[in-house]
Short mmCIF file of C-alpha atoms and ligand atoms in Angstrom, two decimals:
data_model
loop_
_atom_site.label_atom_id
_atom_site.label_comp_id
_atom_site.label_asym_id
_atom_site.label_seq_id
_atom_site.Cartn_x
_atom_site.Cartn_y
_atom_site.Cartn_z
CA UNK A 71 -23.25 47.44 -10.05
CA UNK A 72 -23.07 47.15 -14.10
CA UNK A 73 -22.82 43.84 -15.08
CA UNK A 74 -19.21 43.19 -16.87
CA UNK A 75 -21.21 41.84 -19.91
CA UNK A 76 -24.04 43.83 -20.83
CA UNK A 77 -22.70 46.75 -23.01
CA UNK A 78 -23.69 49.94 -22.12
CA UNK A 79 -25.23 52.59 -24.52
CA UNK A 80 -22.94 55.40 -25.20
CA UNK A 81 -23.29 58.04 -27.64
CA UNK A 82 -20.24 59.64 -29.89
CA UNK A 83 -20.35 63.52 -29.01
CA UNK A 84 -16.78 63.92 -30.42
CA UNK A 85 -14.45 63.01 -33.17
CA UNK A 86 -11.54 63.86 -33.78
CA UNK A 87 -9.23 62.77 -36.58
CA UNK A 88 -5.97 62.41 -35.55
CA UNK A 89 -4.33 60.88 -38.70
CA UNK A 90 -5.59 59.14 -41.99
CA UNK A 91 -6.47 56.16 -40.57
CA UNK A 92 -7.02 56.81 -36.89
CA UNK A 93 -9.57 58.77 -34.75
CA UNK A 94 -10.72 60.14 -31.43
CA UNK A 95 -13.64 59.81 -29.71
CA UNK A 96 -15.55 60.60 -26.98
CA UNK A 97 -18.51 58.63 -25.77
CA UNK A 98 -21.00 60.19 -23.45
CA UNK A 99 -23.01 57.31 -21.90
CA UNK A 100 -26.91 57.90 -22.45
CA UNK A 101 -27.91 56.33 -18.96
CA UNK A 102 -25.61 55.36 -16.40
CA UNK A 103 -22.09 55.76 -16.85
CA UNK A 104 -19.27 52.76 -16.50
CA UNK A 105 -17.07 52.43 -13.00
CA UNK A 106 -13.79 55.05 -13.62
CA UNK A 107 -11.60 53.88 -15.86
CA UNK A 108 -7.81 54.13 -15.29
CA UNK A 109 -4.62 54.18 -17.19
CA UNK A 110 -3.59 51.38 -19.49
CA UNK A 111 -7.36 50.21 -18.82
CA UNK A 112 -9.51 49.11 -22.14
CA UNK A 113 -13.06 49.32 -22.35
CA UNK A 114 -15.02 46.62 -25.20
CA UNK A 115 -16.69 48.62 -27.81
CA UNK A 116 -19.20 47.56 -29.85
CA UNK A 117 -20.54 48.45 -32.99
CA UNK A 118 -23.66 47.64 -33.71
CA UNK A 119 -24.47 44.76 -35.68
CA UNK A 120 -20.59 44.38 -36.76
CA UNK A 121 -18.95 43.28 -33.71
CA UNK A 122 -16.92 43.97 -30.45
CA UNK A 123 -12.96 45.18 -29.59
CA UNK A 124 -10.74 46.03 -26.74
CA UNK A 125 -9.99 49.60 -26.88
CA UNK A 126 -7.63 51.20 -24.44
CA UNK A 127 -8.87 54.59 -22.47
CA UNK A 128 -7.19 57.56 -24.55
CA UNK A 129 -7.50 60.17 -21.87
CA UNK A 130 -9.97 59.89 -18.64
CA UNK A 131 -12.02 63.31 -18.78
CA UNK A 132 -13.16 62.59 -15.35
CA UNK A 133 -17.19 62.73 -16.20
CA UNK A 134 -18.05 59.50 -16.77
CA UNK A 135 -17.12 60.70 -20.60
CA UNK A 136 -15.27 57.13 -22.26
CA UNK A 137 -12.47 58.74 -24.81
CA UNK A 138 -10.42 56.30 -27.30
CA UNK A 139 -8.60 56.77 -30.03
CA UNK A 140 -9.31 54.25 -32.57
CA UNK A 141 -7.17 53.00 -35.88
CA UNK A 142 -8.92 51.28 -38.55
CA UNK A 143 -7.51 47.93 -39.68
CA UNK A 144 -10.39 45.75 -39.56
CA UNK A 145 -14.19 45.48 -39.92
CA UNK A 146 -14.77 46.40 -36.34
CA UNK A 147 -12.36 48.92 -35.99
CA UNK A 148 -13.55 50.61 -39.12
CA UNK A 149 -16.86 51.13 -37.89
CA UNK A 150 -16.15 52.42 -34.67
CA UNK A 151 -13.23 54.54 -36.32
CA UNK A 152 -16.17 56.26 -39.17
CA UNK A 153 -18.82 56.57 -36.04
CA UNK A 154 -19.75 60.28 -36.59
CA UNK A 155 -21.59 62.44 -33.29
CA UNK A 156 -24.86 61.10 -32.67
CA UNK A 157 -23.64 57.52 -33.49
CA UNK A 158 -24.88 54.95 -30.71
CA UNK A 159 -22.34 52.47 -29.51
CA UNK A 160 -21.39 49.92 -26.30
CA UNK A 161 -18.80 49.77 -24.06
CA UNK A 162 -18.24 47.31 -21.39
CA UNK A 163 -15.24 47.80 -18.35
CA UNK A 164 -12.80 48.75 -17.70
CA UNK A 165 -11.21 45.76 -17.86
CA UNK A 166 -7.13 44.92 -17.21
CA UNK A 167 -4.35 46.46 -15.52
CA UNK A 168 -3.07 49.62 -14.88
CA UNK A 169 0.06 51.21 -15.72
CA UNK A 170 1.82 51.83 -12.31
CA UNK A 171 4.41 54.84 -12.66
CA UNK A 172 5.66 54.99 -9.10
CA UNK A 173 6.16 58.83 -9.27
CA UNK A 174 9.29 60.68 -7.77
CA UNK A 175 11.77 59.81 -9.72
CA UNK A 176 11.97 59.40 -13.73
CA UNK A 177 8.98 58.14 -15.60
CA UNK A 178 10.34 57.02 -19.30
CA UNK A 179 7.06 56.50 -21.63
CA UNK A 180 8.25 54.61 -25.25
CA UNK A 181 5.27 54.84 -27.26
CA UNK A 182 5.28 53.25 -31.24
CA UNK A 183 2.55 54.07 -33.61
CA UNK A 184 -1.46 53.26 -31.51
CA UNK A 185 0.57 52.56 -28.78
CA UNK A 186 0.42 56.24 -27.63
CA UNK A 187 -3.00 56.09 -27.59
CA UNK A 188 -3.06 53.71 -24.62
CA UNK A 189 0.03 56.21 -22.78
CA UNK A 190 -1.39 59.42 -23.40
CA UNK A 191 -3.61 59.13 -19.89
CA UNK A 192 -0.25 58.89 -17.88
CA UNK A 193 1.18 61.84 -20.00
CA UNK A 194 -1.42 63.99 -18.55
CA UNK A 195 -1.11 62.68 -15.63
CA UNK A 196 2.45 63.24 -15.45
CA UNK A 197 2.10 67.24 -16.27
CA UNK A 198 -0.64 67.37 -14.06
CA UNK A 199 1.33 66.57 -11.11
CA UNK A 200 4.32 67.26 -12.22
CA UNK A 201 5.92 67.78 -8.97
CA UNK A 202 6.10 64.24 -8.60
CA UNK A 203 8.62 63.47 -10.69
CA UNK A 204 11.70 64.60 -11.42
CA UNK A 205 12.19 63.79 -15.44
CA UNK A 206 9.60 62.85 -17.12
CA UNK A 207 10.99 62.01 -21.14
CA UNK A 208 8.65 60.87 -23.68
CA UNK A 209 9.90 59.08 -27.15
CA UNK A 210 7.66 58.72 -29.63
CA UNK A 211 8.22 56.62 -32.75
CA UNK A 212 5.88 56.42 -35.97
CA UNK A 213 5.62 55.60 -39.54
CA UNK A 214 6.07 58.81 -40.81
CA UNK A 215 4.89 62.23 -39.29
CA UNK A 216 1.70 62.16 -41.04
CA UNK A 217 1.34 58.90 -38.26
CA UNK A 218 1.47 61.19 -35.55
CA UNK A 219 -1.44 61.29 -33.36
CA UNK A 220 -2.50 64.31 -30.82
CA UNK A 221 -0.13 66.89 -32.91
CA UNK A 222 -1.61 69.90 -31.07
CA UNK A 223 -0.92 68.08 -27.57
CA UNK A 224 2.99 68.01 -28.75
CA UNK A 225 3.58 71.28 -28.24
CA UNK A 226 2.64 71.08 -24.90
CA UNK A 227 4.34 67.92 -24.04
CA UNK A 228 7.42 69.65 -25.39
CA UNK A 229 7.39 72.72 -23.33
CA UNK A 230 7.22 70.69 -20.00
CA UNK A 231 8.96 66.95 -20.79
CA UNK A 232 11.47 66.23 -22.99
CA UNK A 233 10.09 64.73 -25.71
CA UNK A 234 12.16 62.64 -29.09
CA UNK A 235 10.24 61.59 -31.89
CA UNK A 236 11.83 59.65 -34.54
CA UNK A 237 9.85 58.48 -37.71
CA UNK A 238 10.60 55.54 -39.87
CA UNK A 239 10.11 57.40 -43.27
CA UNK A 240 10.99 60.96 -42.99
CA UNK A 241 8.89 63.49 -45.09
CA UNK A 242 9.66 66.76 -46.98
CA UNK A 243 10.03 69.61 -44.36
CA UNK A 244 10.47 66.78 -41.12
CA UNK A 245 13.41 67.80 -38.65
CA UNK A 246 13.29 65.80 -36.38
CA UNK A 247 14.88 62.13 -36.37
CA UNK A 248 14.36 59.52 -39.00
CA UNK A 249 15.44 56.16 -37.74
CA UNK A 250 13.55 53.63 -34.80
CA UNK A 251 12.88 54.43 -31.18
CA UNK A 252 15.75 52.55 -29.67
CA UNK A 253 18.66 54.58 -31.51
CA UNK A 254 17.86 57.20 -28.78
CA UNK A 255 17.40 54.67 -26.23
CA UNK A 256 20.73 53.96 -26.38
CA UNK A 257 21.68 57.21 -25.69
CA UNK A 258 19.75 59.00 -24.17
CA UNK A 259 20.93 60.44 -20.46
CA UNK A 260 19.25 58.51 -18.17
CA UNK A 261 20.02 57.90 -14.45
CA UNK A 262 18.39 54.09 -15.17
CA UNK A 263 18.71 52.34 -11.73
CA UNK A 264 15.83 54.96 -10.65
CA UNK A 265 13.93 55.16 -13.95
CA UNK A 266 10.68 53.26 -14.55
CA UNK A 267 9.76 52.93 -18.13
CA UNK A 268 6.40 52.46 -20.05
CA UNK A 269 6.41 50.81 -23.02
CA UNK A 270 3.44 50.47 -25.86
CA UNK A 271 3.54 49.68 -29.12
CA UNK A 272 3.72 46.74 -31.36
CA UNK A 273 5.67 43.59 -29.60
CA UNK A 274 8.85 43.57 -31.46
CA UNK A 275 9.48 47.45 -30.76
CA UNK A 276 8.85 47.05 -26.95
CA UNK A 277 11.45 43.84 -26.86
CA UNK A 278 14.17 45.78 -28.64
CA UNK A 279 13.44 48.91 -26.45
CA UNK A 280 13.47 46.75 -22.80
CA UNK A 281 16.54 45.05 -23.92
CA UNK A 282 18.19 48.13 -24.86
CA UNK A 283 17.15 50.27 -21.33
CA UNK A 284 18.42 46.69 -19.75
CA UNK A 285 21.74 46.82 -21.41
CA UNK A 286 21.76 50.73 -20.17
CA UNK A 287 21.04 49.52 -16.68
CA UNK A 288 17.53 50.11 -16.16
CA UNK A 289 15.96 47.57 -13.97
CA UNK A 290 13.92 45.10 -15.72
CA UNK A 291 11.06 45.13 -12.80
CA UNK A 292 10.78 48.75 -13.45
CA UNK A 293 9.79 48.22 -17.13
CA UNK A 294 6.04 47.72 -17.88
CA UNK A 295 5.05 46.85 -21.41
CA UNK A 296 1.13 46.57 -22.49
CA UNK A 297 0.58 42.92 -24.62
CA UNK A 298 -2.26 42.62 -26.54
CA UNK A 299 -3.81 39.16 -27.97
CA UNK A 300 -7.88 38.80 -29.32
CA UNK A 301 -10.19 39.20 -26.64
CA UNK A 302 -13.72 38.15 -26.38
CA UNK A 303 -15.39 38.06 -23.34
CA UNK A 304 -12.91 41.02 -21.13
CA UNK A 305 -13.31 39.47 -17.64
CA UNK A 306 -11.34 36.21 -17.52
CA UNK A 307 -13.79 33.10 -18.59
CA UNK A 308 -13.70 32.58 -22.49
CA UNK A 309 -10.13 32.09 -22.78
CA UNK A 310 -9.50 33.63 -25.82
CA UNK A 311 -6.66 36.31 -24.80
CA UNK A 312 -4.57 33.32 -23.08
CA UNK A 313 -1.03 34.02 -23.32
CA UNK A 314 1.24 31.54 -21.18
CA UNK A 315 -0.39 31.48 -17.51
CA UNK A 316 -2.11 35.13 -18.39
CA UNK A 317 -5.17 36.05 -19.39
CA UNK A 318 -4.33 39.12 -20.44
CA UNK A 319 -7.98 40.55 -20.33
CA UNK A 320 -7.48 40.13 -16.58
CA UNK A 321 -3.96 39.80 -15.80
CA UNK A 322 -2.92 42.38 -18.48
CA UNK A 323 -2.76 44.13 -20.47
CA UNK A 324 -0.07 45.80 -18.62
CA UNK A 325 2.48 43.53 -17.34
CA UNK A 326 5.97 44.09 -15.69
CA UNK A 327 8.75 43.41 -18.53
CA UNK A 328 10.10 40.24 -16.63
CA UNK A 329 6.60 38.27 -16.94
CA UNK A 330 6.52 39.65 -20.20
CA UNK A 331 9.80 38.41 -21.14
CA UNK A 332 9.11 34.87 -21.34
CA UNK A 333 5.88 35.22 -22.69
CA UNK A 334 7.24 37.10 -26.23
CA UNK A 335 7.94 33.83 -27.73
CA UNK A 336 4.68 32.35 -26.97
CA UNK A 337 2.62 32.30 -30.54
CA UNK A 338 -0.67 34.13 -30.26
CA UNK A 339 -3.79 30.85 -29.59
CA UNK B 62 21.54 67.26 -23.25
CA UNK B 63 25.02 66.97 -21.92
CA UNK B 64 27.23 69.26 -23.64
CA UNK B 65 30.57 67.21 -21.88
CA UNK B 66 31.65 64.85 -24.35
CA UNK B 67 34.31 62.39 -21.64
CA UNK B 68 30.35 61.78 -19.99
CA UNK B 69 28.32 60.90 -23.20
CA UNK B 70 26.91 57.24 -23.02
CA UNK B 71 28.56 56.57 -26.44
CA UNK B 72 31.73 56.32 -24.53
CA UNK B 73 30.58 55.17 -21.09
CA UNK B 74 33.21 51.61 -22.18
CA UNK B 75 36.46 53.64 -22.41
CA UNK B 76 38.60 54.63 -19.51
CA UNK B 77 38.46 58.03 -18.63
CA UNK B 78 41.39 58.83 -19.67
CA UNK B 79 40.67 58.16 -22.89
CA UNK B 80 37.38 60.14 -23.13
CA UNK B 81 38.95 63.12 -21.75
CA UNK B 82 41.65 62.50 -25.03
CA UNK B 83 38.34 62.72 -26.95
CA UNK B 84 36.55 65.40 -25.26
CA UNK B 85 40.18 67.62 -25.73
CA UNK B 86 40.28 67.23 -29.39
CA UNK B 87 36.75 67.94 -30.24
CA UNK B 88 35.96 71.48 -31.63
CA UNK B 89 32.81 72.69 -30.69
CA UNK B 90 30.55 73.71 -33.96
CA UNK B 91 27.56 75.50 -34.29
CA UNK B 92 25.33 75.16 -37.49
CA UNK B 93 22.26 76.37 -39.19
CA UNK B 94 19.61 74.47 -40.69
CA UNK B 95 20.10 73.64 -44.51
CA UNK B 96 23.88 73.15 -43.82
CA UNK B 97 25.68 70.43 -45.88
CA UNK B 98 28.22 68.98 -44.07
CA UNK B 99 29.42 65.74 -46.89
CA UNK B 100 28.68 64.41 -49.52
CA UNK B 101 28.61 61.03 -50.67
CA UNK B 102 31.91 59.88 -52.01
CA UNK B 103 33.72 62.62 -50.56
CA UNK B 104 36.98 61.72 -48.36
CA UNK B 105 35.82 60.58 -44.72
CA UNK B 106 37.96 63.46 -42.96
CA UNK B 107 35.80 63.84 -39.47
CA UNK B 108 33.29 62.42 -37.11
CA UNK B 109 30.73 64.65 -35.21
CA UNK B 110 29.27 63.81 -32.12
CA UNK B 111 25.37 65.46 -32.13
CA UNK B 112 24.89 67.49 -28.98
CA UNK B 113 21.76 68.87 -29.76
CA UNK B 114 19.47 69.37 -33.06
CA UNK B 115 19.47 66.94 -35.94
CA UNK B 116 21.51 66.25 -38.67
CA UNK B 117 19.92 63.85 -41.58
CA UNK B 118 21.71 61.38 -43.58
CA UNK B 119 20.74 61.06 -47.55
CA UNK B 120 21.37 59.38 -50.63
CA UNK B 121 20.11 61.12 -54.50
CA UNK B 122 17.50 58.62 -55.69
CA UNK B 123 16.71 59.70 -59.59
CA UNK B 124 13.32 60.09 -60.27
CA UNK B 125 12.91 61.02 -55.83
CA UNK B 126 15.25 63.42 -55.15
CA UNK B 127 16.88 63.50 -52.31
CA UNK B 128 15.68 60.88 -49.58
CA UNK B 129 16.92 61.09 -45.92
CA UNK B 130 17.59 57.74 -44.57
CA UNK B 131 18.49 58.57 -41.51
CA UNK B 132 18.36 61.41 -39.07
CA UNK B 133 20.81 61.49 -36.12
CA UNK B 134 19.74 63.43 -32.72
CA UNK B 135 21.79 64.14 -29.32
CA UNK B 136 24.05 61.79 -28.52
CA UNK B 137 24.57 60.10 -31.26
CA UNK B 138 27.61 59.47 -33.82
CA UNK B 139 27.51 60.93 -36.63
CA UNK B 140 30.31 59.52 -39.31
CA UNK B 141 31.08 55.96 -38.96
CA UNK B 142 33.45 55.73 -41.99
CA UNK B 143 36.59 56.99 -40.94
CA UNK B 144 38.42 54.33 -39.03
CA UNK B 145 37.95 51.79 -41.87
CA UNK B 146 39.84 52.63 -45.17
CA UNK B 147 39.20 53.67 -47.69
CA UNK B 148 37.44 56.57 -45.01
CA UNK B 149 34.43 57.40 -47.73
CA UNK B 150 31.47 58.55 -47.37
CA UNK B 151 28.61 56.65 -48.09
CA UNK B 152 25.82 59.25 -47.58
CA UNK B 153 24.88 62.85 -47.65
CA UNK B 154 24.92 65.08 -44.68
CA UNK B 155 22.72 67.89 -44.15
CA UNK B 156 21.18 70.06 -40.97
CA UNK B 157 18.12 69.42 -40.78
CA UNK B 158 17.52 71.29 -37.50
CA UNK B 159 20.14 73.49 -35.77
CA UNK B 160 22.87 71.66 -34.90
CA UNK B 161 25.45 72.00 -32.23
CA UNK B 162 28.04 69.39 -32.68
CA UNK B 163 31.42 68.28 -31.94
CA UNK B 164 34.11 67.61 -34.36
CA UNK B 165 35.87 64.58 -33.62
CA UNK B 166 40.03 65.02 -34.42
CA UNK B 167 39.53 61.40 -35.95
CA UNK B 168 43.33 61.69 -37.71
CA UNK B 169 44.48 62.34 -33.92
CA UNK B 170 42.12 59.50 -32.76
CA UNK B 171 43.35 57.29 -35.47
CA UNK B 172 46.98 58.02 -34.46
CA UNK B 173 46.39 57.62 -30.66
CA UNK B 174 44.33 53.94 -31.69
CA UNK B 175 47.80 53.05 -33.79
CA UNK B 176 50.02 54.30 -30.99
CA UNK B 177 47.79 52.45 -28.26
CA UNK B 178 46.34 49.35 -29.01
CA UNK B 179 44.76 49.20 -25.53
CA UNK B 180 42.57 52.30 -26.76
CA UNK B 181 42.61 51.02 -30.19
CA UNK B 182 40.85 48.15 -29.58
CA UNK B 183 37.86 49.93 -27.02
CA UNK B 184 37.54 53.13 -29.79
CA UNK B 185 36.94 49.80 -32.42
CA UNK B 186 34.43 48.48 -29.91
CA UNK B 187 32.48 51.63 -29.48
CA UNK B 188 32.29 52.23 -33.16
CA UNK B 189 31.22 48.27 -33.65
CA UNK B 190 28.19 49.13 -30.81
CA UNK B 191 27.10 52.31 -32.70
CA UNK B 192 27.08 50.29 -35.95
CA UNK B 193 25.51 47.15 -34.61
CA UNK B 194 22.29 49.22 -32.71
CA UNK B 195 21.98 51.48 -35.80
CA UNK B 196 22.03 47.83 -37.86
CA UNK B 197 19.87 46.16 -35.77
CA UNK B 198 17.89 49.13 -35.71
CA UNK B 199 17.43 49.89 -39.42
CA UNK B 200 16.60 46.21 -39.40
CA UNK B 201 13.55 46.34 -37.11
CA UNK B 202 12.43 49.70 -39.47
CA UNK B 203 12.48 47.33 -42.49
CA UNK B 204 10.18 45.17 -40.61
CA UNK B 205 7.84 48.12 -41.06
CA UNK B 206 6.08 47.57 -37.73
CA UNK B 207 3.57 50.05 -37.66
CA UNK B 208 1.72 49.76 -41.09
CA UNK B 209 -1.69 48.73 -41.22
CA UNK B 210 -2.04 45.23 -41.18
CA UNK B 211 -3.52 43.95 -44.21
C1 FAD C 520 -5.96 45.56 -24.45
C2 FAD C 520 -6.04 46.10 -25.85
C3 FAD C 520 -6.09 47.47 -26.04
C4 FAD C 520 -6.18 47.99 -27.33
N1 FAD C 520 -6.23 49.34 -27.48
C5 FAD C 520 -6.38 49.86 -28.71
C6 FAD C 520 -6.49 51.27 -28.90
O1 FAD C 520 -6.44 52.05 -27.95
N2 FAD C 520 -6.66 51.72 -30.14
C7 FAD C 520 -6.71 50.88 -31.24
O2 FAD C 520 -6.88 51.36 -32.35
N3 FAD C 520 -6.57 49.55 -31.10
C8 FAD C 520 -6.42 49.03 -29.87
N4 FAD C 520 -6.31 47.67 -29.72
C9 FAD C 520 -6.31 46.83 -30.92
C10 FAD C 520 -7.73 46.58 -31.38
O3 FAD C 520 -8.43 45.85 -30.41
C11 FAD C 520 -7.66 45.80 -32.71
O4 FAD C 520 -7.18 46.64 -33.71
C12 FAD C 520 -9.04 45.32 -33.09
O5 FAD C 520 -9.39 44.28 -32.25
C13 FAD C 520 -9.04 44.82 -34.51
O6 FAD C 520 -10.35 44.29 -34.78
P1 FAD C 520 -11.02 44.45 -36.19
O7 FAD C 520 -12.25 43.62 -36.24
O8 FAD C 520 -11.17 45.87 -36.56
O9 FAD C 520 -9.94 43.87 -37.16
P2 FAD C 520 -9.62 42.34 -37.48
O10 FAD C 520 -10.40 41.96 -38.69
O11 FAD C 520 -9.74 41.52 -36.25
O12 FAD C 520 -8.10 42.51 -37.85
C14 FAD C 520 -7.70 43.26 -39.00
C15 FAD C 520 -6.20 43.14 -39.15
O13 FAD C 520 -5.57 43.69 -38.01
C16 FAD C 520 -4.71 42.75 -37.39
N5 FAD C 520 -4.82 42.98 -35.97
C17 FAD C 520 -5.91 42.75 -35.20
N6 FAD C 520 -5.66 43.08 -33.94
C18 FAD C 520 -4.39 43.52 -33.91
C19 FAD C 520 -3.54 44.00 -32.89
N7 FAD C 520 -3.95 44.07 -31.64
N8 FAD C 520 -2.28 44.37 -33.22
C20 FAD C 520 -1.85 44.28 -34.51
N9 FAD C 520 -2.60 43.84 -35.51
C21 FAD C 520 -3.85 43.46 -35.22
C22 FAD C 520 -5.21 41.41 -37.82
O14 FAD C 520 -4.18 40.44 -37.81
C23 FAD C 520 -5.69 41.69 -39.22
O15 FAD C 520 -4.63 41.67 -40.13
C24 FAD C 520 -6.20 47.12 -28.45
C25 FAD C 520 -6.14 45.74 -28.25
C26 FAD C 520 -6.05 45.23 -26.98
C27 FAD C 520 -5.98 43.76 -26.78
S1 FES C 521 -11.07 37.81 -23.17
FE1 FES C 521 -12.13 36.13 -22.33
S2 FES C 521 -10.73 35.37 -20.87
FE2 FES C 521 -9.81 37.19 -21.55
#
């Protein structure tokens, strides 16, 4: 058994930029590897000397591999975002809650900018067993397409979901939709009292989008929405990622839409 | 993507009598990428309902060219000006990827909304939902949610 505090050496034997500011990687541990991670799980990286982060599982190779997709907007970030192959660095985890898609019936995933990063596990998921559900649509929103992360998955996502993207800022040559992820949440076909929908991305985008799949009849226990708040210590004693009743290192970060709900108005501690 | 207008969400509040009225006047059109449909300023004369592809909004900014402000997808309304006068355009139109869309009959709509205020007053509330998600949505896109915080 690892202990849940002791970060675990892991070396970067892949990176992958995925936009300007954002990276993949993949972290091979260099003894032991962590307990298996799954969807909508985080792991806390550290970089040495600078500092420690939640970071959500990107994809779950199955090998004891750890792969996250990282976006740089702070020291800690940064440094885990610029780690080259060869780099050392610790994880700790998983930690948090799982996204739960029920299968059969239609899985809706609503991912907005990182927030795909935390999906994509349930995406693969979802094509590998296809045969357990029977629509699987993903919308994707971003800043502009230059935003987009995992462009060379997209093409495979489009030839066996239905996939939207819409972009805030469109860009010479874009086709697709400019405008935000609920305009085709409103009208989009959807056979909602039998549609569960994931939801990621920052908190203002997942409100609009649950109260819009509400208003279409989509039931709110069957929307899950991933909430994010600092986080220290990752297994439910420091404090620090209180939210309401939650600690959302332990009772999130995936939490059913109707918890969530009253929790949206609570000012991060 | 439905291609049956009288079952498009849009219209999921009028009776279906009413959507079948719609669904009967619409002329099915088929377009290319790169093809204008208005311009800005021009005489609000139809309404298009996107059934599949994508049709982008734009204004001419000097000095930027033309910037799309909006691109509108399956499903969606395309041409809110033409129940309120003075029915202008207030953006561009292009194709941005092949389109198939229905023309709306909105001088036949506009008639049947004079003629029957019952109708008149749910075609007014569908067009005030499109307007208010689109408002509230260009709204939460000014709010420029996912830049990097600074
Ligand atoms: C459960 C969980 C899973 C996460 N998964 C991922 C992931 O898969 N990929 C990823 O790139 N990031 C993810 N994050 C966010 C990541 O943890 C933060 O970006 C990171 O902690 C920032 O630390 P920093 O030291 O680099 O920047 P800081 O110096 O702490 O912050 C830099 C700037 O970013 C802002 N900021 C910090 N955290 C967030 C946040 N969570 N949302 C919005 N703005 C923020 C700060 O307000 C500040 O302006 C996740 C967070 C949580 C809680
Ligand atoms: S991060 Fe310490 S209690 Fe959650």
């Amino acid at each position: 058994m690892t202990d849940p505090w002791l970060p675990v050496a892991h070396r970067v034997v892949r990176r992958v930029e995925e936009t300007a500011d954002t990276a993949t990687l993949r972290l091979r541990p260099v003894h032991d590897p962590l307990p298996p991670f799954r969807p909508g799980q985080f792991a806390m990286l550290y970089a040495h000397g600078v500092g420690e982060v939640p970071i959500s599982v990107s994809a779950i190779p199955g090998s004891g591999d750890l792969v996250h997709t990282v976006r740089a907007v702070g020291a800690v970030s940064r440094a885990l975002h610029g780690a080259e192959p060869g780099t050392v660095l610790g994880a700790r985890g998983p930690f948090g809650t799982t996204w739960e898609p029920h299968g059969t019936e239609d899985l809706l995933v609503v991912a907005g900018g990182i927030g795909l990063a935390p999906l994509r596990p349930v995406l693969r998921h979802a094509l590998a067993h296809r045969d357990r559900y029977r629509r699987v649509v993903l919308v994707v929103g971003a800043r502009t397409p230059a935003d987009l992360c995992y462009r060379d998955e997209f093409d495979r996502w489009a030839a066996e979901l239905e996939v939207v993207t819409t972009v805030d800022h469109g860009a010479p040559g874009w086709t697709g939709r400019v405008g935000f992820v609920t305009e085709p949440l409103a009208v989009l076909p959807l056979d909602a009292p039998h549609t569960t929908a994931l939801l990621c991305g920052p908190e203002p985008m997942m409100r609009f989008s649950a109260r819009t799949l509400i208003t279409r009849g989509v039931p709110p226990d069957r929307i899950q929405v991933s909430l994010e708040r600092n986080m220290q210590c990752g297994t439910g004693r420091c404090g620090h990622c209180q939210l309401g009743p939650l600690l959302l290192c332990r009772d999130g970060p995936v939490v059913a839409y109707p918890v969530a709900e009253e929790l949206f108005a609570v000012k991060e501690l | 993507m439905t291609t049956d207008i009288a079952h498009l969400e849009l219209f999921r509040t009028l009776e279906p009598a009413h959507r079948e009225l719609i669904a009967a006047s619409a002329v099915h059109e088929n377009h290319p990428a790169g093809t204008r449909l208005f311009d800005e300023g021009q005489t609000a004369e139809h309404s298009w309902v996107v059934l599949s592809g994508c049709v982008a909004l734009d204004a001419t900014v000097p000095g930027r060219g033309t910037v799309t402000i909006q691109g509108i997808g399956p499903g969606e309304l395309l041409g809110l000006s033409w129940l309120v006068p003075p029915y202008k355009w207030h953006f561009g139109a292009t194709v941005v990827a092949p389109a198939h869309l229905a023309r709306l009959d909105v001088a036949r709509l506009r008639t049947a909304a004079q003629e029957d205020p019952a109708f008149g007053y749910r075609l007014s509330l569908v067009l005030a939902d499109a307007l208010l998600h689109r408002l509230q949505s260009t709204r939460y896109r000014l709010l420029d949610l996912y830049r990097t915080p600074s």
